[in-house]
Short mmCIF file of C-alpha atoms and ligand atoms in Angstrom, two decimals:
data_model
loop_
_atom_site.label_atom_id
_atom_site.label_comp_id
_atom_site.label_asym_id
_atom_site.label_seq_id
_atom_site.Cartn_x
_atom_site.Cartn_y
_atom_site.Cartn_z
CA MET Z 1 2.90 -29.35 -25.18
CA PRO Z 2 3.43 -25.75 -26.32
CA LEU Z 3 1.29 -23.48 -24.22
CA THR Z 4 -0.75 -21.54 -26.72
CA PRO Z 5 -4.34 -21.54 -25.47
CA PHE Z 6 -7.01 -19.39 -27.05
CA ASN Z 7 -5.14 -19.85 -30.37
CA ILE Z 8 -2.62 -17.19 -29.48
CA PRO Z 9 0.45 -17.63 -31.67
CA GLN Z 10 3.72 -18.03 -29.77
CA ALA Z 11 5.98 -15.03 -29.28
CA HIS Z 12 3.54 -12.37 -30.38
CA HIS Z 13 2.57 -9.03 -28.89
CA LEU Z 14 -0.96 -7.66 -29.01
CA ILE Z 15 -0.81 -4.22 -30.61
CA GLY Z 16 -3.84 -2.34 -31.90
CA GLY Z 17 -6.01 -5.45 -31.72
CA ALA Z 18 -3.67 -7.62 -33.83
CA TRP Z 19 -1.17 -10.29 -32.80
CA VAL Z 20 2.19 -9.08 -34.03
CA GLN Z 21 5.15 -11.45 -34.46
CA ALA Z 22 8.05 -10.55 -32.18
CA ALA Z 23 11.43 -10.11 -33.86
CA ASP Z 24 13.20 -11.92 -31.03
CA THR Z 25 12.06 -14.42 -28.41
CA LEU Z 26 12.64 -15.46 -24.81
CA PRO Z 27 12.27 -19.02 -23.48
CA VAL Z 28 9.67 -19.86 -20.85
CA THR Z 29 10.22 -22.73 -18.41
CA ASP Z 30 7.99 -24.47 -15.89
CA PRO Z 31 9.16 -23.60 -12.33
CA SER Z 32 7.86 -26.95 -11.06
CA ASP Z 33 10.38 -29.04 -13.05
CA ASN Z 34 12.40 -26.56 -15.10
CA SER Z 35 11.14 -28.04 -18.38
CA PRO Z 36 10.67 -25.77 -21.42
CA LEU Z 37 7.08 -24.57 -21.91
CA THR Z 38 6.98 -22.10 -24.77
CA THR Z 39 8.53 -18.86 -25.97
CA ILE Z 40 7.42 -15.26 -25.60
CA GLY Z 41 8.30 -12.16 -27.55
CA ARG Z 42 11.29 -10.09 -26.49
CA GLY Z 43 9.74 -6.69 -27.01
CA THR Z 44 11.80 -3.69 -28.05
CA ALA Z 45 11.49 0.06 -27.71
CA ALA Z 46 10.03 0.07 -31.24
CA ASP Z 47 7.29 -2.37 -30.14
CA ILE Z 48 6.51 -0.07 -27.21
CA ASP Z 49 6.34 2.90 -29.62
CA ARG Z 50 3.81 1.03 -31.73
CA ALA Z 51 1.78 -0.04 -28.69
CA VAL Z 52 1.64 3.51 -27.30
CA ALA Z 53 0.60 4.83 -30.72
CA ALA Z 54 -2.13 2.16 -30.97
CA ALA Z 55 -3.39 3.12 -27.50
CA GLN Z 56 -3.48 6.79 -28.48
CA THR Z 57 -5.42 5.88 -31.63
CA ALA Z 58 -7.95 4.00 -29.47
CA ARG Z 59 -8.27 7.01 -27.16
CA ASP Z 60 -8.82 9.28 -30.16
CA GLY Z 61 -11.27 6.83 -31.72
CA ALA Z 62 -13.93 4.31 -30.74
CA TRP Z 63 -12.69 3.69 -27.20
CA GLY Z 64 -12.35 7.35 -26.28
CA ALA Z 65 -15.78 8.15 -27.70
CA MET Z 66 -17.57 5.39 -25.80
CA THR Z 67 -19.94 6.28 -22.99
CA ALA Z 68 -19.08 5.17 -19.47
CA LEU Z 69 -22.11 2.89 -19.57
CA ASP Z 70 -20.84 1.09 -22.67
CA ARG Z 71 -17.32 0.79 -21.28
CA GLY Z 72 -18.78 -0.73 -18.16
CA ARG Z 73 -20.81 -3.21 -20.16
CA ILE Z 74 -17.72 -4.35 -22.06
CA LEU Z 75 -15.72 -4.79 -18.87
CA THR Z 76 -18.54 -6.76 -17.30
CA ARG Z 77 -18.67 -8.98 -20.39
CA ILE Z 78 -14.92 -9.55 -20.16
CA GLY Z 79 -15.32 -10.53 -16.51
CA GLN Z 80 -18.02 -13.02 -17.42
CA ALA Z 81 -15.84 -14.44 -20.19
CA VAL Z 82 -12.95 -14.83 -17.75
CA LEU Z 83 -15.25 -16.85 -15.49
CA THR Z 84 -15.95 -19.30 -18.31
CA HIS Z 85 -12.18 -19.82 -18.73
CA VAL Z 86 -11.20 -20.08 -15.07
CA ASP Z 87 -9.91 -23.64 -15.28
CA THR Z 88 -7.80 -23.00 -18.39
CA LEU Z 89 -6.37 -19.80 -16.92
CA ALA Z 90 -5.58 -21.57 -13.64
CA GLN Z 91 -3.73 -24.40 -15.42
CA LEU Z 92 -1.82 -21.91 -17.52
CA GLU Z 93 -0.81 -19.86 -14.47
CA SER Z 94 0.17 -22.94 -12.48
CA ARG Z 95 2.52 -24.09 -15.20
CA ASP Z 96 3.89 -20.66 -16.00
CA VAL Z 97 4.56 -19.37 -12.47
CA GLY Z 98 4.45 -22.52 -10.32
CA LYS Z 99 1.40 -21.44 -8.36
CA PRO Z 100 -0.53 -24.29 -6.69
CA LEU Z 101 -3.64 -24.92 -8.76
CA THR Z 102 -6.15 -23.86 -6.09
CA GLN Z 103 -4.34 -20.55 -5.65
CA ALA Z 104 -4.13 -20.01 -9.41
CA ARG Z 105 -7.85 -20.68 -9.68
CA ALA Z 106 -8.53 -18.09 -6.98
CA ASP Z 107 -6.50 -15.56 -8.97
CA ALA Z 108 -8.56 -16.21 -12.11
CA VAL Z 109 -11.79 -15.79 -10.16
CA ALA Z 110 -10.41 -12.56 -8.65
CA LEU Z 111 -9.56 -11.28 -12.14
CA ALA Z 112 -13.18 -11.82 -13.17
CA ARG Z 113 -14.38 -10.10 -10.02
CA TYR Z 114 -12.21 -7.04 -10.72
CA LEU Z 115 -13.71 -6.75 -14.18
CA GLU Z 116 -17.23 -7.08 -12.80
CA PHE Z 117 -16.53 -4.52 -10.07
CA TYR Z 118 -14.96 -1.98 -12.41
CA GLY Z 119 -17.56 -2.72 -15.08
CA GLY Z 120 -20.24 -1.76 -12.58
CA ALA Z 121 -18.28 1.26 -11.34
CA ALA Z 122 -17.49 2.77 -14.75
CA ASP Z 123 -20.61 4.93 -14.88
CA LYS Z 124 -20.67 5.79 -11.18
CA ILE Z 125 -17.70 8.11 -11.02
CA THR Z 126 -19.03 11.61 -10.53
CA GLY Z 127 -17.62 15.04 -9.95
CA GLU Z 128 -19.05 17.60 -7.54
CA THR Z 129 -20.54 21.05 -7.59
CA ILE Z 130 -18.77 23.60 -5.43
CA PRO Z 131 -20.57 26.54 -3.79
CA TYR Z 132 -18.69 29.65 -4.92
CA LEU Z 133 -19.00 33.36 -5.54
CA ASP Z 134 -22.25 34.93 -6.60
CA GLY Z 135 -22.81 34.53 -10.34
CA TYR Z 136 -20.65 31.40 -10.71
CA THR Z 137 -21.43 27.74 -11.14
CA VAL Z 138 -18.43 25.55 -10.38
CA TYR Z 139 -18.15 21.82 -10.90
CA THR Z 140 -15.52 19.16 -11.33
CA LEU Z 141 -15.09 16.55 -14.05
CA ARG Z 142 -13.20 13.30 -13.66
CA GLU Z 143 -11.42 12.56 -16.92
CA PRO Z 144 -9.09 9.73 -17.96
CA HIS Z 145 -5.35 10.45 -18.09
CA GLY Z 146 -5.21 9.16 -21.67
CA VAL Z 147 -2.67 6.40 -22.31
CA THR Z 148 -1.61 4.50 -19.18
CA GLY Z 149 1.42 2.25 -18.76
CA HIS Z 150 1.21 -0.89 -16.61
CA ILE Z 151 4.34 -2.78 -15.59
CA ILE Z 152 3.47 -5.76 -13.47
CA PRO Z 153 5.37 -8.49 -11.60
CA TRP Z 154 5.24 -12.26 -11.84
CA ASN Z 155 3.66 -13.15 -8.52
CA TYR Z 156 -0.03 -12.40 -9.13
CA PRO Z 157 -0.34 -11.52 -12.84
CA MET Z 158 -4.07 -12.04 -13.10
CA GLN Z 159 -5.01 -10.18 -9.93
CA ILE Z 160 -2.74 -7.27 -10.76
CA ILE Z 161 -4.07 -7.02 -14.31
CA GLY Z 162 -7.56 -6.92 -12.83
CA ARG Z 163 -6.88 -4.17 -10.35
CA SER Z 164 -4.67 -2.09 -12.61
CA VAL Z 165 -5.84 -2.51 -16.20
CA GLY Z 166 -9.46 -3.09 -15.06
CA ALA Z 167 -9.61 0.24 -13.22
CA ALA Z 168 -7.73 2.14 -15.92
CA LEU Z 169 -10.07 0.90 -18.66
CA ALA Z 170 -13.14 1.65 -16.54
CA MET Z 171 -12.05 5.31 -16.46
CA GLY Z 172 -11.61 5.29 -20.24
CA ASN Z 173 -7.83 5.15 -20.43
CA ALA Z 174 -6.14 3.06 -23.13
CA CYS Z 175 -3.50 0.74 -21.70
CA VAL Z 176 -0.08 -0.60 -22.59
CA LEU Z 177 0.73 -3.60 -20.43
CA LYS Z 178 4.24 -5.01 -19.97
CA PRO Z 179 3.94 -8.23 -17.98
CA ALA Z 180 6.93 -9.71 -16.19
CA GLU Z 181 9.19 -11.80 -18.40
CA ASP Z 182 8.64 -14.78 -16.06
CA ALA Z 183 4.84 -14.58 -16.20
CA CYS Z 184 3.29 -13.51 -19.49
CA LEU Z 185 0.96 -16.32 -20.45
CA THR Z 186 -2.19 -15.35 -18.57
CA ALA Z 187 -1.68 -11.71 -19.58
CA LEU Z 188 -1.68 -12.77 -23.22
CA ALA Z 189 -4.66 -15.08 -22.67
CA PHE Z 190 -6.53 -12.27 -20.94
CA ALA Z 191 -5.86 -9.93 -23.85
CA GLN Z 192 -7.39 -12.48 -26.22
CA ILE Z 193 -10.41 -12.99 -23.95
CA ALA Z 194 -10.91 -9.22 -23.73
CA THR Z 195 -10.64 -8.82 -27.50
CA ASP Z 196 -13.14 -11.63 -28.06
CA ALA Z 197 -15.52 -10.01 -25.57
CA GLY Z 198 -15.58 -6.82 -27.62
CA LEU Z 199 -12.86 -4.56 -26.21
CA PRO Z 200 -12.09 -2.14 -29.06
CA ASP Z 201 -8.73 -2.48 -30.81
CA GLY Z 202 -5.93 -0.67 -29.05
CA ALA Z 203 -7.73 -0.16 -25.73
CA LEU Z 204 -5.40 -2.82 -24.30
CA ASN Z 205 -2.00 -3.54 -25.83
CA VAL Z 206 0.39 -6.14 -24.45
CA VAL Z 207 4.12 -6.11 -25.14
CA THR Z 208 6.15 -8.86 -23.49
CA GLY Z 209 9.86 -8.69 -22.84
CA LEU Z 210 12.59 -7.79 -20.40
CA GLY Z 211 12.37 -5.09 -17.77
CA ALA Z 212 15.51 -3.33 -18.94
CA GLU Z 213 14.27 -3.30 -22.55
CA ALA Z 214 10.49 -3.18 -23.08
CA GLY Z 215 9.86 -2.15 -19.45
CA ALA Z 216 12.32 0.72 -19.41
CA ALA Z 217 11.09 1.91 -22.83
CA LEU Z 218 7.50 1.99 -21.57
CA ALA Z 219 8.38 3.74 -18.30
CA ALA Z 220 10.26 6.48 -20.15
CA HIS Z 221 7.83 6.86 -23.05
CA PRO Z 222 6.66 10.46 -23.58
CA GLY Z 223 3.34 9.19 -24.96
CA ILE Z 224 2.01 7.81 -21.68
CA GLN Z 225 0.24 10.00 -19.15
CA HIS Z 226 0.25 7.70 -16.11
CA MET Z 227 2.40 4.79 -14.96
CA SER Z 228 1.27 2.02 -12.70
CA PHE Z 229 3.95 -0.28 -11.33
CA THR Z 230 4.02 -3.22 -8.94
CA GLY Z 231 7.37 -4.81 -8.16
CA SER Z 232 10.61 -4.33 -6.29
CA VAL Z 233 11.71 -1.14 -4.54
CA ALA Z 234 14.77 -0.75 -6.77
CA THR Z 235 12.74 -0.98 -9.98
CA GLY Z 236 10.08 1.28 -8.47
CA GLU Z 237 12.71 3.95 -7.93
CA ALA Z 238 13.79 3.65 -11.58
CA ILE Z 239 10.18 3.85 -12.76
CA GLN Z 240 9.49 6.94 -10.67
CA ALA Z 241 12.66 8.58 -11.95
CA ALA Z 242 11.65 7.83 -15.55
CA ALA Z 243 8.14 9.18 -14.92
CA ALA Z 244 9.60 12.34 -13.39
CA LYS Z 245 11.27 13.17 -16.72
CA ASN Z 246 7.84 13.25 -18.35
CA VAL Z 247 6.19 14.76 -15.25
CA ILE Z 248 3.50 12.10 -15.09
CA PRO Z 249 1.89 10.57 -11.99
CA VAL Z 250 2.88 7.09 -10.87
CA THR Z 251 1.28 4.50 -8.67
CA LEU Z 252 3.88 2.32 -6.99
CA GLU Z 253 3.16 -0.85 -5.04
CA LEU Z 254 6.52 -2.13 -3.85
CA GLY Z 255 5.94 -4.82 -1.27
CA GLY Z 256 6.45 -4.92 2.45
CA LYS Z 257 7.48 -6.60 5.65
CA SER Z 258 3.98 -6.86 7.00
CA PRO Z 259 3.50 -7.75 10.66
CA GLN Z 260 0.77 -9.56 12.54
CA LEU Z 261 0.57 -8.52 16.20
CA VAL Z 262 -0.71 -11.26 18.48
CA PHE Z 263 -1.69 -10.18 21.98
CA ASP Z 264 -2.17 -12.30 25.10
CA ASP Z 265 -5.96 -12.06 24.77
CA ALA Z 266 -6.10 -13.15 21.09
CA ASP Z 267 -8.41 -15.91 19.88
CA LEU Z 268 -5.57 -18.23 18.92
CA ASP Z 269 -7.71 -20.86 17.26
CA ARG Z 270 -8.95 -18.24 14.83
CA ALA Z 271 -5.56 -16.59 14.41
CA LEU Z 272 -3.40 -19.65 13.77
CA PRO Z 273 -4.35 -20.43 10.16
CA PHE Z 274 -4.00 -16.74 9.22
CA LEU Z 275 -0.60 -16.44 10.90
CA VAL Z 276 0.81 -19.28 8.81
CA ASN Z 277 -1.09 -18.90 5.52
CA ALA Z 278 -0.30 -15.21 5.20
CA GLY Z 279 3.37 -16.17 5.17
CA ILE Z 280 3.39 -19.19 2.90
CA GLN Z 281 0.63 -18.42 0.39
CA ASN Z 282 2.11 -18.29 -3.11
CA ALA Z 283 5.36 -19.52 -1.51
CA GLY Z 284 5.66 -16.19 0.27
CA GLN Z 285 6.02 -14.38 -3.05
CA THR Z 286 3.31 -11.91 -2.12
CA CYS Z 287 3.70 -8.15 -1.65
CA SER Z 288 1.32 -8.31 1.29
CA ALA Z 289 2.80 -11.51 2.75
CA SER Z 290 2.99 -11.43 6.52
CA SER Z 291 6.64 -12.19 7.13
CA ARG Z 292 6.81 -10.94 10.74
CA ILE Z 293 4.77 -12.50 13.55
CA LEU Z 294 4.99 -10.37 16.70
CA VAL Z 295 3.75 -12.24 19.77
CA GLN Z 296 3.22 -11.03 23.33
CA ARG Z 297 5.53 -12.82 25.69
CA GLY Z 298 2.85 -14.54 27.81
CA ILE Z 299 1.68 -16.66 24.86
CA TYR Z 300 4.87 -16.62 22.81
CA ALA Z 301 5.89 -20.25 23.43
CA ARG Z 302 2.35 -21.47 22.75
CA VAL Z 303 2.06 -19.58 19.44
CA ARG Z 304 5.53 -20.69 18.35
CA ASP Z 305 4.79 -24.33 19.10
CA ARG Z 306 1.45 -24.29 17.30
CA MET Z 307 2.90 -22.51 14.27
CA ALA Z 308 5.80 -24.96 14.27
CA ASP Z 309 3.33 -27.87 14.21
CA ALA Z 310 1.57 -26.29 11.25
CA TYR Z 311 4.90 -25.76 9.46
CA ARG Z 312 5.90 -29.42 9.88
CA ARG Z 313 2.70 -30.38 8.07
CA LEU Z 314 3.30 -28.05 5.09
CA ARG Z 315 4.03 -29.90 1.86
CA THR Z 316 5.91 -28.29 -0.99
CA GLY Z 317 5.74 -29.74 -4.49
CA PRO Z 318 4.71 -29.31 -8.15
CA ALA Z 319 2.07 -26.65 -8.75
CA LEU Z 320 -0.37 -28.81 -10.67
CA GLU Z 321 -0.36 -31.34 -7.81
CA ASP Z 322 -1.69 -28.52 -5.63
CA PHE Z 323 0.33 -28.85 -2.44
CA ASN Z 324 0.29 -26.12 0.23
CA VAL Z 325 3.37 -24.54 -1.33
CA GLY Z 326 4.68 -24.61 -4.90
CA PRO Z 327 8.13 -23.85 -6.29
CA LEU Z 328 9.54 -20.35 -6.40
CA ILE Z 329 9.26 -18.61 -9.74
CA SER Z 330 12.89 -19.02 -10.87
CA ALA Z 331 16.36 -20.22 -10.02
CA LYS Z 332 17.25 -16.57 -9.39
CA GLN Z 333 14.49 -16.17 -6.82
CA LYS Z 334 15.46 -19.45 -5.16
CA SER Z 335 19.03 -18.29 -4.75
CA ILE Z 336 17.86 -14.95 -3.30
CA VAL Z 337 15.73 -16.77 -0.71
CA GLU Z 338 18.52 -19.24 0.08
CA GLY Z 339 20.82 -16.27 0.59
CA PHE Z 340 18.43 -14.98 3.25
CA LEU Z 341 18.31 -18.41 4.88
CA ASP Z 342 22.11 -18.31 5.05
CA GLN Z 343 21.88 -14.92 6.74
CA GLY Z 344 19.72 -16.62 9.36
CA ALA Z 345 22.48 -19.08 10.27
CA ASP Z 346 22.87 -17.32 13.63
CA LEU Z 347 19.18 -17.83 14.42
CA THR Z 348 17.15 -20.78 15.68
CA ILE Z 349 14.76 -22.45 13.26
CA ALA Z 350 11.46 -23.26 15.00
CA ALA Z 351 10.32 -25.59 12.21
CA GLN Z 352 10.44 -26.27 8.49
CA GLY Z 353 7.95 -27.75 6.04
CA GLN Z 354 8.68 -30.70 3.80
CA ILE Z 355 9.64 -30.84 0.13
CA VAL Z 356 7.78 -33.84 -1.28
CA THR Z 357 9.23 -34.05 -4.79
CA ASP Z 358 12.49 -34.86 -6.50
CA ALA Z 359 11.57 -32.74 -9.53
CA ALA Z 360 14.15 -30.19 -10.65
CA GLY Z 361 11.95 -27.22 -9.75
CA HIS Z 362 12.85 -24.19 -7.64
CA TYR Z 363 11.79 -25.54 -4.26
CA VAL Z 364 12.60 -24.05 -0.86
CA ALA Z 365 11.27 -25.58 2.36
CA PRO Z 366 9.02 -23.15 4.29
CA THR Z 367 11.00 -21.96 7.29
CA LEU Z 368 9.89 -20.42 10.59
CA PHE Z 369 12.57 -18.63 12.63
CA ASP Z 370 12.29 -18.37 16.41
CA ASP Z 371 12.92 -15.33 18.63
CA VAL Z 372 14.39 -13.04 15.97
CA PRO Z 373 15.80 -9.64 16.98
CA PRO Z 374 13.71 -6.90 15.31
CA ASP Z 375 16.78 -5.36 13.69
CA HIS Z 376 18.01 -8.64 12.14
CA ALA Z 377 18.15 -8.65 8.33
CA LEU Z 378 15.48 -11.37 8.24
CA ALA Z 379 13.17 -9.10 10.25
CA GLN Z 380 13.89 -6.04 8.12
CA ARG Z 381 14.29 -7.06 4.46
CA GLU Z 382 11.60 -8.33 2.14
CA ILE Z 383 12.51 -11.97 1.43
CA PHE Z 384 9.79 -12.94 -1.07
CA GLY Z 385 9.91 -16.58 -0.10
CA PRO Z 386 8.17 -18.92 2.38
CA VAL Z 387 10.00 -17.55 5.41
CA GLN Z 388 8.53 -16.04 8.57
CA VAL Z 389 10.18 -14.68 11.69
CA LEU Z 390 8.71 -14.79 15.20
CA ILE Z 391 9.46 -11.76 17.38
CA PRO Z 392 8.42 -11.56 21.04
CA PHE Z 393 7.20 -8.30 22.62
CA ASP Z 394 6.27 -7.21 26.14
CA ASP Z 395 3.58 -4.58 25.77
CA GLU Z 396 1.53 -2.59 23.29
CA ALA Z 397 4.02 0.27 23.00
CA GLN Z 398 6.85 -2.10 22.17
CA ALA Z 399 4.68 -3.98 19.68
CA VAL Z 400 3.93 -0.76 17.81
CA GLU Z 401 7.58 0.28 17.84
CA ILE Z 402 8.67 -3.04 16.36
CA ALA Z 403 5.79 -3.17 13.88
CA ASN Z 404 6.58 0.33 12.61
CA GLY Z 405 10.33 -0.27 12.67
CA THR Z 406 10.97 -1.17 9.04
CA ASP Z 407 11.16 0.85 5.81
CA PHE Z 408 7.83 -0.62 4.70
CA GLY Z 409 4.14 -0.17 5.52
CA LEU Z 410 1.75 -2.17 3.37
CA VAL Z 411 -0.40 -4.38 5.60
CA ALA Z 412 -0.63 -5.04 9.35
CA SER Z 413 -2.98 -7.03 11.50
CA VAL Z 414 -3.92 -7.00 15.15
CA TRP Z 415 -5.10 -10.07 17.02
CA SER Z 416 -6.76 -9.02 20.27
CA GLU Z 417 -10.21 -9.14 21.82
CA ASN Z 418 -9.68 -5.72 23.44
CA GLY Z 419 -11.73 -3.21 21.44
CA ALA Z 420 -9.94 -0.11 22.71
CA ARG Z 421 -6.59 -1.63 21.80
CA GLN Z 422 -7.87 -2.51 18.35
CA MET Z 423 -8.85 1.12 17.76
CA ARG Z 424 -5.58 2.51 19.17
CA LEU Z 425 -3.48 0.22 17.01
CA ALA Z 426 -5.50 0.83 13.86
CA ARG Z 427 -4.33 4.44 14.18
CA ALA Z 428 -0.82 3.81 15.47
CA LEU Z 429 0.32 1.33 12.83
CA LYS Z 430 2.08 2.85 9.82
CA SER Z 431 0.44 0.82 7.11
CA GLY Z 432 -1.83 1.21 4.10
CA GLN Z 433 -4.19 -1.45 5.43
CA VAL Z 434 -4.84 -2.63 8.99
CA PHE Z 435 -6.83 -5.77 9.68
CA ILE Z 436 -8.35 -6.58 13.03
CA ASN Z 437 -8.75 -10.25 13.92
CA ASN Z 438 -8.14 -11.30 10.33
CA TYR Z 439 -5.49 -10.87 7.68
CA GLY Z 440 -6.42 -9.63 4.22
CA ALA Z 441 -10.19 -9.96 4.65
CA GLY Z 442 -10.28 -12.33 1.70
CA GLY Z 443 -8.46 -9.85 -0.53
CA GLY Z 444 -11.68 -8.05 -1.50
CA VAL Z 445 -11.44 -6.02 -4.69
CA GLU Z 446 -13.48 -3.31 -2.92
CA LEU Z 447 -10.76 -2.53 -0.37
CA PRO Z 448 -8.30 0.27 -1.24
CA PHE Z 449 -4.76 -1.10 -1.19
CA GLY Z 450 -1.32 0.47 -1.23
CA GLY Z 451 1.49 1.42 1.03
CA VAL Z 452 3.36 4.05 2.94
CA GLY Z 453 7.14 4.43 3.11
CA LYS Z 454 9.02 2.12 0.75
CA SER Z 455 5.87 0.10 0.17
CA GLY Z 456 5.00 2.81 -2.35
CA HIS Z 457 2.27 5.35 -2.90
CA GLY Z 458 -1.08 5.68 -4.60
CA ARG Z 459 -4.01 3.38 -3.99
CA GLU Z 460 -5.29 0.51 -6.07
CA LYS Z 461 -8.52 -1.46 -5.75
CA GLY Z 462 -11.94 -0.15 -4.85
CA PHE Z 463 -13.13 3.26 -6.03
CA GLU Z 464 -9.82 4.83 -4.97
CA ALA Z 465 -8.15 3.24 -7.99
CA LEU Z 466 -10.55 5.04 -10.30
CA TYR Z 467 -9.56 8.36 -8.78
CA GLY Z 468 -5.92 7.44 -9.36
CA PHE Z 469 -6.58 6.58 -12.99
CA SER Z 470 -8.30 9.90 -13.61
CA THR Z 471 -7.47 13.55 -13.49
CA LEU Z 472 -9.75 16.19 -12.04
CA LYS Z 473 -10.83 19.20 -14.04
CA THR Z 474 -12.45 22.19 -12.33
CA VAL Z 475 -14.95 24.15 -14.43
CA ALA Z 476 -15.93 27.62 -13.21
CA ALA Z 477 -18.68 29.27 -15.25
CA TYR Z 478 -19.61 32.91 -14.76
CA HIS Z 479 -23.17 33.60 -15.73
CA GLY Z 480 -23.98 36.68 -13.66
P1 ADP V 1 11.93 -8.91 -9.88
O1 ADP V 1 13.37 -8.53 -9.76
O2 ADP V 1 11.46 -9.67 -8.71
O3 ADP V 1 11.54 -9.53 -11.17
P2 ADP V 1 11.14 -6.27 -10.68
O4 ADP V 1 10.61 -5.17 -9.86
O5 ADP V 1 12.47 -6.08 -11.28
O6 ADP V 1 11.09 -7.54 -9.76
O7 ADP V 1 10.11 -6.65 -11.83
C1 ADP V 1 8.78 -6.24 -11.87
C2 ADP V 1 8.45 -5.77 -13.27
O8 ADP V 1 9.28 -4.66 -13.58
C3 ADP V 1 8.69 -6.80 -14.37
O9 ADP V 1 7.67 -6.67 -15.36
C4 ADP V 1 10.03 -6.38 -14.94
O10 ADP V 1 10.21 -6.78 -16.28
C5 ADP V 1 9.92 -4.89 -14.84
N1 ADP V 1 11.22 -4.18 -14.81
C6 ADP V 1 12.39 -4.60 -14.29
N2 ADP V 1 13.34 -3.66 -14.45
C7 ADP V 1 12.77 -2.61 -15.08
C8 ADP V 1 13.22 -1.32 -15.51
N3 ADP V 1 14.47 -0.93 -15.32
N4 ADP V 1 12.32 -0.51 -16.09
C9 ADP V 1 11.04 -0.87 -16.28
N5 ADP V 1 10.56 -2.08 -15.90
C10 ADP V 1 11.40 -2.94 -15.30
#
């Protein structure tokens, strides 16, 4: 069946509120069995030009003139509409990116929640008044950047659209979205839902296509005033370099090598599911995946054995059949992950999960490595697959040194019942988020998210994202 829900024609971009036939197309396959699904448009620099112009027209017209209250109402309506389409969106995402159905459903619900959150927040962004010299009144205004570019990856399209486009629209920006070539279908469906819910023409434009073509054209476009990017470090560097030419701000979320630190006094029954799930959710293709499990030596063998038991029970298979783990997104990603597994040939495997299908999808068995030196490639590089390494440590100081000993710093968690240690580590860990006795806190849209080091800069989610998608104007009035 061709995947064209919501009556979206195949291989079209959404520009200025109209579906525009793409001149060239790209094939889309199902990662669960490699079968052809549909085609998408292969956008060009000219398509990006048109999309940026349409966004500027929206900024100069109905969208730019709208009050914050009305923008918020529209976003809230879009969120409610997304909720009525959760099952369709989940099916679409499962087939397009190979995400197990339950996880795809959670992404659709999260997309709705972002729209509700930012819909409610749109009219609550205020400036401040600043006490100043006699005879002056000084205040600040938060204003939208104007036209914002959004280049997103294939691992969580719906959630990243929610946190990026949702926040940008709430501030009154007009957006040009370039989804990843491997994961465009829910982005296109979302654009149709948003249009049907009353988003003015041109406030959101979607151009599909390749990173080196449509993506690079968007990143370098002189008509955008802010760029938001989630993806690999190498592409993030290229995006920042392109943005530098136009002297525009960028938000970069580039992944991580996020550790969980498990101390002797941890509540292991509570910790165990988090230790494993944070590594294998979405087949490990998660920026905030926890790929390093640091365990204090006194309980190391116990944690390893319990995690190994959990790994042996993990089942990997077609996304729509909703196993614990689905396929990887593509043959390319599978070969990258297998390359890392080869690099682990000198290590001991504590346990692997099972692959329960013969389908020709991009399956890799979840793999847990035992007693990995902190400087090993598998403990340093982002793998983006269902692979975790166990690393023993002796004391708190060593745990911090290992945890902080990579180029990244996105998420970290501490498992300990010692309150003073929790507070010390929350400060000592170099990370954009630190969780204590949990991992991810359910991924709340309210919680500012972003990294330090090569994990990127800028903050998404929560109110922080709205500050990022706005610029601050200071007004100083002399009245005597
Ligand atoms: P991956 O290699 O895992 O696909 P990328 O970081 O390359 O990760 O991709 C994330 C997003 O960046 C995708 O939408 C992709 O099309 C886009 N992209 C890739 N290369 C470029 C580039 N040179 N300029 C702009 N966007 C790019």
